[in-house]
Amino acid sequence: MAGKRRTAEAAGAGAAGTAGAGLRRGRRALLVLLAALPLPVAAGTVASSTPALAQGQLRIIGGTGASTQQEPWMVALGSRSVYGDYRSGQFCGGTLVSPTKVVTAAHCLYDESTMRPADRPDLKVIVGRSDLSTSAGSEVAVSQVWIDPDYSMRSNMWDVAVLTLAVPQPGRGVLPLVDQGATAPYRAGTVATVFGWGDTRGNGQYPMTLHSVQVPMIADSTCAQDYPDGAFRASTMVCAGEQNQGGRDACQGDSGGPLVVAGRLVGLVSWGAGCAEAGHPGVYTRVAALADAVRGQL
């Protein structure tokens, strides 16, 4: 594998939230999902007020604060039984695309140690909560999980999943999907915005509040050169970020979160090498490659 997933589990940060930088740098040698999970809480123990971040979580770097009031479709995935109450048990991001459906990354629903779907019986979708330290909004149970049958954790291809909410959210704004086969949103230089609760400095420090950052799309040929081992597959992936100087990117804890162009969901935070490094842009699921499959689940 060529990079790290951007989930909290993948980060593997220490209890103080300062470890894990080496792991993120290691994305060149190992795919790391961009999720931001605290380390699982052992049975019979009490979670620390500052638990370790789980592997795979990433946070927005170089961005600014955002709000679910302005972006009501932005949601977090949480599991308090696995990751404790800290930051509402958040480990990934997602996008509300209909009153009952959330699109996220498939790797967010996998256990990286077993390479199999994870067991999180209390999986919740957190809606209307910009600040994870509060009780704003609600934590909605998930009644069904669909993972793209072609998803491969080894290659990171087809990294998409759809969650069905047990309680519909009819009054909340949704974000439409890009059209199947669309190419215009992915043209090099097109400005996109990525959202998440992941690491904001690339050193394992996770925020309580939602952030966003604008990143330019990068040509497929350039991204293939940045990841020369063949890990980047343009058929289902796209790169975005500051190619020459770095400084703006998703990071651990942002996995599954949306990449947005012109008011449409065009990408999902997936993996990369390090965070905000020049020459190693973030890699996203290319939603236009699998939009029809996702719509089939809505």
C-alpha atoms as a PDB file:
ATOM      1  CA  MET A   1       0.000   0.000   0.000  1.00  0.00           C
ATOM      2  CA  ALA A   2       1.216   3.492  -0.788  1.00  0.00           C
ATOM      3  CA  GLY A   3      -0.236   5.852   1.782  1.00  0.00           C
ATOM      4  CA  LYS A   4      -2.171   6.262   4.991  1.00  0.00           C
ATOM      5  CA  ARG A   5      -5.898   6.407   5.456  1.00  0.00           C
ATOM      6  CA  ARG A   6      -7.091   9.535   7.152  1.00  0.00           C
ATOM      7  CA  THR A   7      -9.099   8.085  10.035  1.00  0.00           C
ATOM      8  CA  ALA A   8      -8.356   8.556  13.725  1.00  0.00           C
ATOM      9  CA  GLU A   9      -7.573   4.864  14.075  1.00  0.00           C
ATOM     10  CA  ALA A  10      -4.926   5.182  11.376  1.00  0.00           C
ATOM     11  CA  ALA A  11      -3.277   8.072  13.160  1.00  0.00           C
ATOM     12  CA  GLY A  12      -2.396   6.058  16.224  1.00  0.00           C
ATOM     13  CA  ALA A  13      -1.705   9.222  18.228  1.00  0.00           C
ATOM     14  CA  GLY A  14      -0.747   9.132  21.886  1.00  0.00           C
ATOM     15  CA  ALA A  15      -3.023  10.113  24.745  1.00  0.00           C
ATOM     16  CA  ALA A  16      -1.805  13.675  24.625  1.00  0.00           C
ATOM     17  CA  GLY A  17      -2.567  13.833  20.930  1.00  0.00           C
ATOM     18  CA  THR A  18       1.025  14.534  19.957  1.00  0.00           C
ATOM     19  CA  ALA A  19       2.119  11.155  18.616  1.00  0.00           C
ATOM     20  CA  GLY A  20       1.392   9.760  15.190  1.00  0.00           C
ATOM     21  CA  ALA A  21       3.318  12.267  13.068  1.00  0.00           C
ATOM     22  CA  GLY A  22       5.678   9.531  11.965  1.00  0.00           C
ATOM     23  CA  LEU A  23       2.751   7.391  10.899  1.00  0.00           C
ATOM     24  CA  ARG A  24       1.371  10.166   8.764  1.00  0.00           C
ATOM     25  CA  ARG A  25       4.755  10.671   7.145  1.00  0.00           C
ATOM     26  CA  GLY A  26       4.758   6.935   6.512  1.00  0.00           C
ATOM     27  CA  ARG A  27       1.867   7.261   4.101  1.00  0.00           C
ATOM     28  CA  ARG A  28       4.494   6.925   1.386  1.00  0.00           C
ATOM     29  CA  ALA A  29       4.983   3.342   2.502  1.00  0.00           C
ATOM     30  CA  LEU A  30       1.492   2.514   3.750  1.00  0.00           C
ATOM     31  CA  LEU A  31      -1.991   3.695   2.746  1.00  0.00           C
ATOM     32  CA  VAL A  32      -3.551   5.460   5.694  1.00  0.00           C
ATOM     33  CA  LEU A  33      -7.211   6.425   5.722  1.00  0.00           C
ATOM     34  CA  LEU A  34      -8.042   9.942   6.775  1.00  0.00           C
ATOM     35  CA  ALA A  35     -10.285   9.205   9.757  1.00  0.00           C
ATOM     36  CA  ALA A  36      -9.794  10.719  13.194  1.00  0.00           C
ATOM     37  CA  LEU A  37     -10.658   8.155  15.847  1.00  0.00           C
ATOM     38  CA  PRO A  38      -9.623   7.984  19.496  1.00  0.00           C
ATOM     39  CA  LEU A  39      -8.115   4.648  20.395  1.00  0.00           C
ATOM     40  CA  PRO A  40     -10.777   2.117  21.382  1.00  0.00           C
ATOM     41  CA  VAL A  41     -11.677   2.009  25.059  1.00  0.00           C
ATOM     42  CA  ALA A  42     -10.977  -1.343  26.696  1.00  0.00           C
ATOM     43  CA  ALA A  43     -13.905  -3.096  28.304  1.00  0.00           C
ATOM     44  CA  GLY A  44     -14.346  -2.177  31.950  1.00  0.00           C
ATOM     45  CA  THR A  45     -12.255   0.975  31.750  1.00  0.00           C
ATOM     46  CA  VAL A  46     -13.163   4.641  31.832  1.00  0.00           C
ATOM     47  CA  ALA A  47     -12.151   6.737  28.852  1.00  0.00           C
ATOM     48  CA  SER A  48      -9.599   9.453  29.497  1.00  0.00           C
ATOM     49  CA  SER A  49     -10.701  13.048  28.967  1.00  0.00           C
ATOM     50  CA  THR A  50      -7.998  13.196  26.284  1.00  0.00           C
ATOM     51  CA  PRO A  51      -7.933   9.697  24.781  1.00  0.00           C
ATOM     52  CA  ALA A  52      -5.482   8.633  22.135  1.00  0.00           C
ATOM     53  CA  LEU A  53      -6.616   9.151  18.573  1.00  0.00           C
ATOM     54  CA  ALA A  54      -7.353   6.046  16.598  1.00  0.00           C
ATOM     55  CA  GLN A  55      -5.597   5.051  13.429  1.00  0.00           C
ATOM     56  CA  GLY A  56      -6.716   6.665  10.188  1.00  0.00           C
ATOM     57  CA  GLN A  57      -8.134   9.951  11.476  1.00  0.00           C
ATOM     58  CA  LEU A  58      -7.125  13.259   9.898  1.00  0.00           C
ATOM     59  CA  ARG A  59      -8.014  16.927  10.367  1.00  0.00           C
ATOM     60  CA  ILE A  60      -8.103  19.982   8.124  1.00  0.00           C
ATOM     61  CA  ILE A  61      -4.765  21.825   7.824  1.00  0.00           C
ATOM     62  CA  GLY A  62      -4.430  25.463   6.732  1.00  0.00           C
ATOM     63  CA  GLY A  63      -8.149  26.176   6.910  1.00  0.00           C
ATOM     64  CA  THR A  64     -10.636  28.137   8.989  1.00  0.00           C
ATOM     65  CA  GLY A  65     -13.591  27.423  11.222  1.00  0.00           C
ATOM     66  CA  ALA A  66     -16.823  26.198   9.649  1.00  0.00           C
ATOM     67  CA  SER A  67     -20.336  25.562  10.939  1.00  0.00           C
ATOM     68  CA  THR A  68     -23.089  23.010  10.426  1.00  0.00           C
ATOM     69  CA  GLN A  69     -25.474  25.945  10.380  1.00  0.00           C
ATOM     70  CA  GLN A  70     -23.983  27.041   7.054  1.00  0.00           C
ATOM     71  CA  GLU A  71     -23.268  23.455   5.939  1.00  0.00           C
ATOM     72  CA  PRO A  72     -26.160  21.460   7.488  1.00  0.00           C
ATOM     73  CA  TRP A  73     -25.278  18.414   5.373  1.00  0.00           C
ATOM     74  CA  MET A  74     -21.908  18.012   7.114  1.00  0.00           C
ATOM     75  CA  VAL A  75     -22.056  15.186   9.660  1.00  0.00           C
ATOM     76  CA  ALA A  76     -19.686  13.237  11.885  1.00  0.00           C
ATOM     77  CA  LEU A  77     -19.596   9.495  12.518  1.00  0.00           C
ATOM     78  CA  GLY A  78     -19.241   8.470  16.152  1.00  0.00           C
ATOM     79  CA  SER A  79     -19.095   5.399  18.377  1.00  0.00           C
ATOM     80  CA  ARG A  80     -18.927   6.146  22.081  1.00  0.00           C
ATOM     81  CA  SER A  81     -18.646   2.484  23.082  1.00  0.00           C
ATOM     82  CA  VAL A  82     -15.512   2.084  20.990  1.00  0.00           C
ATOM     83  CA  TYR A  83     -13.906   5.532  21.199  1.00  0.00           C
ATOM     84  CA  GLY A  84     -15.309   7.019  24.406  1.00  0.00           C
ATOM     85  CA  ASP A  85     -17.164  10.275  24.982  1.00  0.00           C
ATOM     86  CA  TYR A  86     -14.271  12.536  24.042  1.00  0.00           C
ATOM     87  CA  ARG A  87     -15.194  14.563  20.944  1.00  0.00           C
ATOM     88  CA  SER A  88     -18.548  12.732  20.911  1.00  0.00           C
ATOM     89  CA  GLY A  89     -16.748   9.515  19.908  1.00  0.00           C
ATOM     90  CA  GLN A  90     -16.063  11.011  16.447  1.00  0.00           C
ATOM     91  CA  PHE A  91     -13.871   9.015  14.075  1.00  0.00           C
ATOM     92  CA  CYS A  92     -14.867  10.052  10.519  1.00  0.00           C
ATOM     93  CA  GLY A  93     -16.891  12.557   8.540  1.00  0.00           C
ATOM     94  CA  GLY A  94     -19.791  12.139   6.156  1.00  0.00           C
ATOM     95  CA  THR A  95     -22.311  13.969   3.976  1.00  0.00           C
ATOM     96  CA  LEU A  96     -26.094  13.997   4.233  1.00  0.00           C
ATOM     97  CA  VAL A  97     -27.318  13.506   0.652  1.00  0.00           C
ATOM     98  CA  SER A  98     -30.982  12.790   1.428  1.00  0.00           C
ATOM     99  CA  PRO A  99     -33.112  12.944   4.608  1.00  0.00           C
ATOM    100  CA  THR A 100     -32.193   9.327   5.385  1.00  0.00           C
ATOM    101  CA  LYS A 101     -28.827   8.726   3.661  1.00  0.00           C
ATOM    102  CA  VAL A 102     -25.228   9.636   4.467  1.00  0.00           C
ATOM    103  CA  VAL A 103     -22.285   9.089   2.113  1.00  0.00           C
ATOM    104  CA  THR A 104     -18.887   8.391   3.662  1.00  0.00           C
ATOM    105  CA  ALA A 105     -15.693   6.447   2.930  1.00  0.00           C
ATOM    106  CA  ALA A 106     -15.799   2.662   3.046  1.00  0.00           C
ATOM    107  CA  HIS A 107     -12.573   2.502   5.008  1.00  0.00           C
ATOM    108  CA  CYS A 108     -14.273   4.324   7.883  1.00  0.00           C
ATOM    109  CA  LEU A 109     -16.322   1.182   8.440  1.00  0.00           C
ATOM    110  CA  TYR A 110     -13.367  -1.214   8.395  1.00  0.00           C
ATOM    111  CA  ASP A 111     -10.983  -2.385  11.111  1.00  0.00           C
ATOM    112  CA  GLU A 112      -7.449  -1.806   9.853  1.00  0.00           C
ATOM    113  CA  SER A 113      -6.043  -4.509  12.122  1.00  0.00           C
ATOM    114  CA  THR A 114      -8.271  -7.242  10.678  1.00  0.00           C
ATOM    115  CA  MET A 115      -8.935  -5.733   7.219  1.00  0.00           C
ATOM    116  CA  ARG A 116     -12.602  -6.602   7.756  1.00  0.00           C
ATOM    117  CA  PRO A 117     -15.751  -4.563   8.511  1.00  0.00           C
ATOM    118  CA  ALA A 118     -15.609  -3.155  12.032  1.00  0.00           C
ATOM    119  CA  ASP A 119     -18.060  -4.043  14.788  1.00  0.00           C
ATOM    120  CA  ARG A 120     -19.507  -0.785  16.129  1.00  0.00           C
ATOM    121  CA  PRO A 121     -23.023  -1.628  17.381  1.00  0.00           C
ATOM    122  CA  ASP A 122     -23.644   1.919  18.606  1.00  0.00           C
ATOM    123  CA  LEU A 123     -22.550   3.632  15.367  1.00  0.00           C
ATOM    124  CA  LYS A 124     -24.164   7.063  15.205  1.00  0.00           C
ATOM    125  CA  VAL A 125     -24.373   9.874  12.679  1.00  0.00           C
ATOM    126  CA  ILE A 126     -23.934  13.195  14.491  1.00  0.00           C
ATOM    127  CA  VAL A 127     -25.959  15.961  12.840  1.00  0.00           C
ATOM    128  CA  GLY A 128     -26.076  19.678  13.631  1.00  0.00           C
ATOM    129  CA  ARG A 129     -23.027  19.668  15.912  1.00  0.00           C
ATOM    130  CA  SER A 130     -20.185  21.973  14.860  1.00  0.00           C
ATOM    131  CA  ASP A 131     -18.490  21.648  18.272  1.00  0.00           C
ATOM    132  CA  LEU A 132     -18.005  18.020  19.313  1.00  0.00           C
ATOM    133  CA  SER A 133     -17.648  18.983  22.973  1.00  0.00           C
ATOM    134  CA  THR A 134     -21.323  20.027  23.107  1.00  0.00           C
ATOM    135  CA  SER A 135     -24.649  18.193  22.941  1.00  0.00           C
ATOM    136  CA  ALA A 136     -26.001  20.335  20.097  1.00  0.00           C
ATOM    137  CA  GLY A 137     -27.931  18.620  17.324  1.00  0.00           C
ATOM    138  CA  SER A 138     -28.525  14.899  17.660  1.00  0.00           C
ATOM    139  CA  GLU A 139     -26.828  11.511  17.430  1.00  0.00           C
ATOM    140  CA  VAL A 140     -28.847   9.390  15.015  1.00  0.00           C
ATOM    141  CA  ALA A 141     -28.685   5.601  14.938  1.00  0.00           C
ATOM    142  CA  VAL A 142     -27.783   3.796  11.714  1.00  0.00           C
ATOM    143  CA  SER A 143     -30.234   1.152  10.518  1.00  0.00           C
ATOM    144  CA  GLN A 144     -28.294  -0.106   7.489  1.00  0.00           C
ATOM    145  CA  VAL A 145     -24.758   0.044   6.081  1.00  0.00           C
ATOM    146  CA  TRP A 146     -23.883  -0.412   2.407  1.00  0.00           C
ATOM    147  CA  ILE A 147     -20.236  -0.688   1.368  1.00  0.00           C
ATOM    148  CA  ASP A 148     -19.355  -0.722  -2.306  1.00  0.00           C
ATOM    149  CA  PRO A 149     -18.881  -4.427  -3.130  1.00  0.00           C
ATOM    150  CA  ASP A 150     -15.775  -3.575  -5.169  1.00  0.00           C
ATOM    151  CA  TYR A 151     -14.083  -1.743  -2.285  1.00  0.00           C
ATOM    152  CA  SER A 152     -10.537  -2.919  -1.583  1.00  0.00           C
ATOM    153  CA  MET A 153      -8.787  -1.882   1.604  1.00  0.00           C
ATOM    154  CA  ARG A 154      -5.463  -2.873   0.078  1.00  0.00           C
ATOM    155  CA  SER A 155      -5.780  -0.685  -3.015  1.00  0.00           C
ATOM    156  CA  ASN A 156      -8.213   1.930  -1.581  1.00  0.00           C
ATOM    157  CA  MET A 157     -10.266   1.718  -4.769  1.00  0.00           C
ATOM    158  CA  TRP A 158     -14.059   2.235  -4.658  1.00  0.00           C
ATOM    159  CA  ASP A 159     -13.743   3.818  -1.215  1.00  0.00           C
ATOM    160  CA  VAL A 160     -17.402   4.687  -0.636  1.00  0.00           C
ATOM    161  CA  ALA A 161     -20.237   3.635   1.683  1.00  0.00           C
ATOM    162  CA  VAL A 162     -23.837   4.691   2.318  1.00  0.00           C
ATOM    163  CA  LEU A 163     -25.455   4.759   5.764  1.00  0.00           C
ATOM    164  CA  THR A 164     -29.223   4.675   6.270  1.00  0.00           C
ATOM    165  CA  LEU A 165     -30.475   6.743   9.206  1.00  0.00           C
ATOM    166  CA  ALA A 166     -32.988   5.178  11.608  1.00  0.00           C
ATOM    167  CA  VAL A 167     -34.619   8.593  12.046  1.00  0.00           C
ATOM    168  CA  PRO A 168     -35.129  10.773   8.921  1.00  0.00           C
ATOM    169  CA  GLN A 169     -33.874  14.368   8.907  1.00  0.00           C
ATOM    170  CA  PRO A 170     -36.505  16.059   6.696  1.00  0.00           C
ATOM    171  CA  GLY A 171     -35.780  19.626   7.768  1.00  0.00           C
ATOM    172  CA  ARG A 172     -32.034  19.510   7.233  1.00  0.00           C
ATOM    173  CA  GLY A 173     -30.288  20.652   4.074  1.00  0.00           C
ATOM    174  CA  VAL A 174     -28.653  18.017   1.876  1.00  0.00           C
ATOM    175  CA  LEU A 175     -25.753  18.134  -0.600  1.00  0.00           C
ATOM    176  CA  PRO A 176     -26.386  16.773  -4.118  1.00  0.00           C
ATOM    177  CA  LEU A 177     -24.017  14.313  -5.745  1.00  0.00           C
ATOM    178  CA  VAL A 178     -21.978  15.162  -8.816  1.00  0.00           C
ATOM    179  CA  ASP A 179     -23.248  13.518 -12.002  1.00  0.00           C
ATOM    180  CA  GLN A 180     -21.913  10.131 -13.052  1.00  0.00           C
ATOM    181  CA  GLY A 181     -18.996  10.601 -15.443  1.00  0.00           C
ATOM    182  CA  ALA A 182     -18.672  14.347 -14.842  1.00  0.00           C
ATOM    183  CA  THR A 183     -15.248  15.751 -15.669  1.00  0.00           C
ATOM    184  CA  ALA A 184     -15.502  19.538 -15.314  1.00  0.00           C
ATOM    185  CA  PRO A 185     -15.287  19.596 -11.482  1.00  0.00           C
ATOM    186  CA  TYR A 186     -11.994  17.691 -11.648  1.00  0.00           C
ATOM    187  CA  ARG A 187     -10.122  19.954 -14.049  1.00  0.00           C
ATOM    188  CA  ALA A 188      -6.723  20.997 -12.725  1.00  0.00           C
ATOM    189  CA  GLY A 189      -6.912  24.281 -10.852  1.00  0.00           C
ATOM    190  CA  THR A 190     -10.617  24.026 -10.004  1.00  0.00           C
ATOM    191  CA  VAL A 191     -11.086  25.237  -6.444  1.00  0.00           C
ATOM    192  CA  ALA A 192     -12.703  22.720  -4.083  1.00  0.00           C
ATOM    193  CA  THR A 193     -13.503  22.894  -0.376  1.00  0.00           C
ATOM    194  CA  VAL A 194     -12.932  20.040   2.080  1.00  0.00           C
ATOM    195  CA  PHE A 195     -14.524  19.830   5.535  1.00  0.00           C
ATOM    196  CA  GLY A 196     -13.723  17.909   8.710  1.00  0.00           C
ATOM    197  CA  TRP A 197     -12.835  17.655  12.384  1.00  0.00           C
ATOM    198  CA  GLY A 198      -9.369  16.183  11.786  1.00  0.00           C
ATOM    199  CA  ASP A 199      -5.840  17.175  12.747  1.00  0.00           C
ATOM    200  CA  THR A 200      -5.214  20.854  11.985  1.00  0.00           C
ATOM    201  CA  ARG A 201      -1.424  20.868  12.310  1.00  0.00           C
ATOM    202  CA  GLY A 202      -0.321  17.424  11.248  1.00  0.00           C
ATOM    203  CA  ASN A 203       1.066  16.659  14.697  1.00  0.00           C
ATOM    204  CA  GLY A 204      -1.855  14.839  16.311  1.00  0.00           C
ATOM    205  CA  GLN A 205      -3.702  17.850  17.710  1.00  0.00           C
ATOM    206  CA  TYR A 206      -7.423  17.426  17.073  1.00  0.00           C
ATOM    207  CA  PRO A 207      -9.928  20.271  17.281  1.00  0.00           C
ATOM    208  CA  MET A 208     -13.365  20.168  18.831  1.00  0.00           C
ATOM    209  CA  THR A 209     -14.834  22.318  16.077  1.00  0.00           C
ATOM    210  CA  LEU A 210     -15.497  21.845  12.387  1.00  0.00           C
ATOM    211  CA  HIS A 211     -12.987  23.285   9.901  1.00  0.00           C
ATOM    212  CA  SER A 212     -12.784  23.741   6.150  1.00  0.00           C
ATOM    213  CA  VAL A 213     -10.090  24.634   3.642  1.00  0.00           C
ATOM    214  CA  GLN A 214      -9.992  25.389  -0.071  1.00  0.00           C
ATOM    215  CA  VAL A 215      -7.710  23.231  -2.202  1.00  0.00           C
ATOM    216  CA  PRO A 216      -7.120  23.234  -5.983  1.00  0.00           C
ATOM    217  CA  MET A 217      -7.696  20.108  -8.042  1.00  0.00           C
ATOM    218  CA  ILE A 218      -4.522  18.503  -9.379  1.00  0.00           C
ATOM    219  CA  ALA A 219      -4.132  16.865 -12.795  1.00  0.00           C
ATOM    220  CA  ASP A 220      -4.267  13.065 -12.756  1.00  0.00           C
ATOM    221  CA  SER A 221      -0.899  12.860 -14.519  1.00  0.00           C
ATOM    222  CA  THR A 222       0.712  15.011 -11.821  1.00  0.00           C
ATOM    223  CA  CYS A 223      -0.802  12.970  -9.014  1.00  0.00           C
ATOM    224  CA  ALA A 224       0.405   9.756 -10.633  1.00  0.00           C
ATOM    225  CA  GLN A 225       3.933  11.196 -10.553  1.00  0.00           C
ATOM    226  CA  ASP A 226       3.524  12.166  -6.897  1.00  0.00           C
ATOM    227  CA  TYR A 227       2.562   8.568  -6.085  1.00  0.00           C
ATOM    228  CA  PRO A 228       4.749   6.652  -8.571  1.00  0.00           C
ATOM    229  CA  ASP A 229       4.208   3.221  -7.010  1.00  0.00           C
ATOM    230  CA  GLY A 230       0.822   2.936  -8.701  1.00  0.00           C
ATOM    231  CA  ALA A 231      -1.240   3.580  -5.583  1.00  0.00           C
ATOM    232  CA  PHE A 232      -3.068   6.424  -7.301  1.00  0.00           C
ATOM    233  CA  ARG A 233      -5.757   5.157  -9.670  1.00  0.00           C
ATOM    234  CA  ALA A 234      -7.421   7.958 -11.628  1.00  0.00           C
ATOM    235  CA  SER A 235     -10.398   5.738 -12.449  1.00  0.00           C
ATOM    236  CA  THR A 236     -11.702   6.034  -8.875  1.00  0.00           C
ATOM    237  CA  MET A 237      -9.449   8.652  -7.250  1.00  0.00           C
ATOM    238  CA  VAL A 238      -8.613  12.342  -7.589  1.00  0.00           C
ATOM    239  CA  CYS A 239      -5.971  14.554  -5.942  1.00  0.00           C
ATOM    240  CA  ALA A 240      -6.345  18.047  -4.510  1.00  0.00           C
ATOM    241  CA  GLY A 241      -3.984  20.307  -2.579  1.00  0.00           C
ATOM    242  CA  GLU A 242      -1.119  22.759  -2.884  1.00  0.00           C
ATOM    243  CA  GLN A 243       1.218  20.868  -5.189  1.00  0.00           C
ATOM    244  CA  ASN A 244       4.295  23.083  -4.883  1.00  0.00           C
ATOM    245  CA  GLN A 245       4.270  24.496  -1.361  1.00  0.00           C
ATOM    246  CA  GLY A 246       1.852  22.301   0.579  1.00  0.00           C
ATOM    247  CA  GLY A 247       0.202  23.828   3.648  1.00  0.00           C
ATOM    248  CA  ARG A 248      -3.463  23.038   2.907  1.00  0.00           C
ATOM    249  CA  ASP A 249      -4.910  19.552   3.153  1.00  0.00           C
ATOM    250  CA  ALA A 250      -7.154  17.122   4.966  1.00  0.00           C
ATOM    251  CA  CYS A 251      -5.456  15.057   7.652  1.00  0.00           C
ATOM    252  CA  GLN A 252      -6.080  12.304  10.231  1.00  0.00           C
ATOM    253  CA  GLY A 253      -9.694  12.417  11.408  1.00  0.00           C
ATOM    254  CA  ASP A 254     -11.132  13.868   8.190  1.00  0.00           C
ATOM    255  CA  SER A 255     -11.735  10.521   6.449  1.00  0.00           C
ATOM    256  CA  GLY A 256     -15.059  10.195   4.704  1.00  0.00           C
ATOM    257  CA  GLY A 257     -15.662  13.933   4.737  1.00  0.00           C
ATOM    258  CA  PRO A 258     -16.790  15.843   1.640  1.00  0.00           C
ATOM    259  CA  LEU A 259     -14.800  17.517  -1.098  1.00  0.00           C
ATOM    260  CA  VAL A 260     -17.201  20.079  -2.596  1.00  0.00           C
ATOM    261  CA  VAL A 261     -17.189  21.939  -5.920  1.00  0.00           C
ATOM    262  CA  ALA A 262     -19.984  24.312  -6.977  1.00  0.00           C
ATOM    263  CA  GLY A 263     -22.376  22.978  -4.365  1.00  0.00           C
ATOM    264  CA  ARG A 264     -21.963  19.304  -5.232  1.00  0.00           C
ATOM    265  CA  LEU A 265     -20.247  16.353  -3.571  1.00  0.00           C
ATOM    266  CA  VAL A 266     -17.344  15.456  -5.871  1.00  0.00           C
ATOM    267  CA  GLY A 267     -14.943  13.652  -3.518  1.00  0.00           C
ATOM    268  CA  LEU A 268     -14.498  11.878  -0.193  1.00  0.00           C
ATOM    269  CA  VAL A 269     -11.406  12.206   1.993  1.00  0.00           C
ATOM    270  CA  SER A 270      -9.562   8.907   1.531  1.00  0.00           C
ATOM    271  CA  TRP A 271      -5.761   8.754   1.907  1.00  0.00           C
ATOM    272  CA  GLY A 272      -2.424  10.423   1.285  1.00  0.00           C
ATOM    273  CA  ALA A 273       1.244  10.626   2.257  1.00  0.00           C
ATOM    274  CA  GLY A 274       1.720  12.812   5.304  1.00  0.00           C
ATOM    275  CA  CYS A 275      -0.464  15.882   5.677  1.00  0.00           C
ATOM    276  CA  ALA A 276      -0.164  19.103   3.662  1.00  0.00           C
ATOM    277  CA  GLU A 277       3.244  18.145   2.284  1.00  0.00           C
ATOM    278  CA  ALA A 278       4.472  19.637  -0.968  1.00  0.00           C
ATOM    279  CA  GLY A 279       4.452  16.996  -3.673  1.00  0.00           C
ATOM    280  CA  HIS A 280       2.080  14.721  -1.733  1.00  0.00           C
ATOM    281  CA  PRO A 281      -1.471  16.019  -2.156  1.00  0.00           C
ATOM    282  CA  GLY A 282      -4.529  14.497  -0.511  1.00  0.00           C
ATOM    283  CA  VAL A 283      -6.204  11.673  -2.409  1.00  0.00           C
ATOM    284  CA  TYR A 284     -10.004  11.556  -2.578  1.00  0.00           C
ATOM    285  CA  THR A 285     -12.594   9.096  -3.817  1.00  0.00           C
ATOM    286  CA  ARG A 286     -13.756  10.340  -7.242  1.00  0.00           C
ATOM    287  CA  VAL A 287     -17.517  10.423  -6.658  1.00  0.00           C
ATOM    288  CA  ALA A 288     -18.299  10.872 -10.367  1.00  0.00           C
ATOM    289  CA  ALA A 289     -16.882   7.380 -10.943  1.00  0.00           C
ATOM    290  CA  LEU A 290     -19.439   5.744  -8.662  1.00  0.00           C
ATOM    291  CA  ALA A 291     -22.312   8.218  -8.418  1.00  0.00           C
ATOM    292  CA  ASP A 292     -24.768   5.835 -10.075  1.00  0.00           C
ATOM    293  CA  ALA A 293     -23.887   3.057  -7.627  1.00  0.00           C
ATOM    294  CA  VAL A 294     -24.422   5.448  -4.719  1.00  0.00           C
ATOM    295  CA  ARG A 295     -27.713   6.731  -6.143  1.00  0.00           C
ATOM    296  CA  GLY A 296     -28.858   3.143  -6.352  1.00  0.00           C
ATOM    297  CA  GLN A 297     -28.733   3.058  -2.554  1.00  0.00           C
ATOM    298  CA  LEU A 298     -30.688   6.299  -2.004  1.00  0.00           C
END
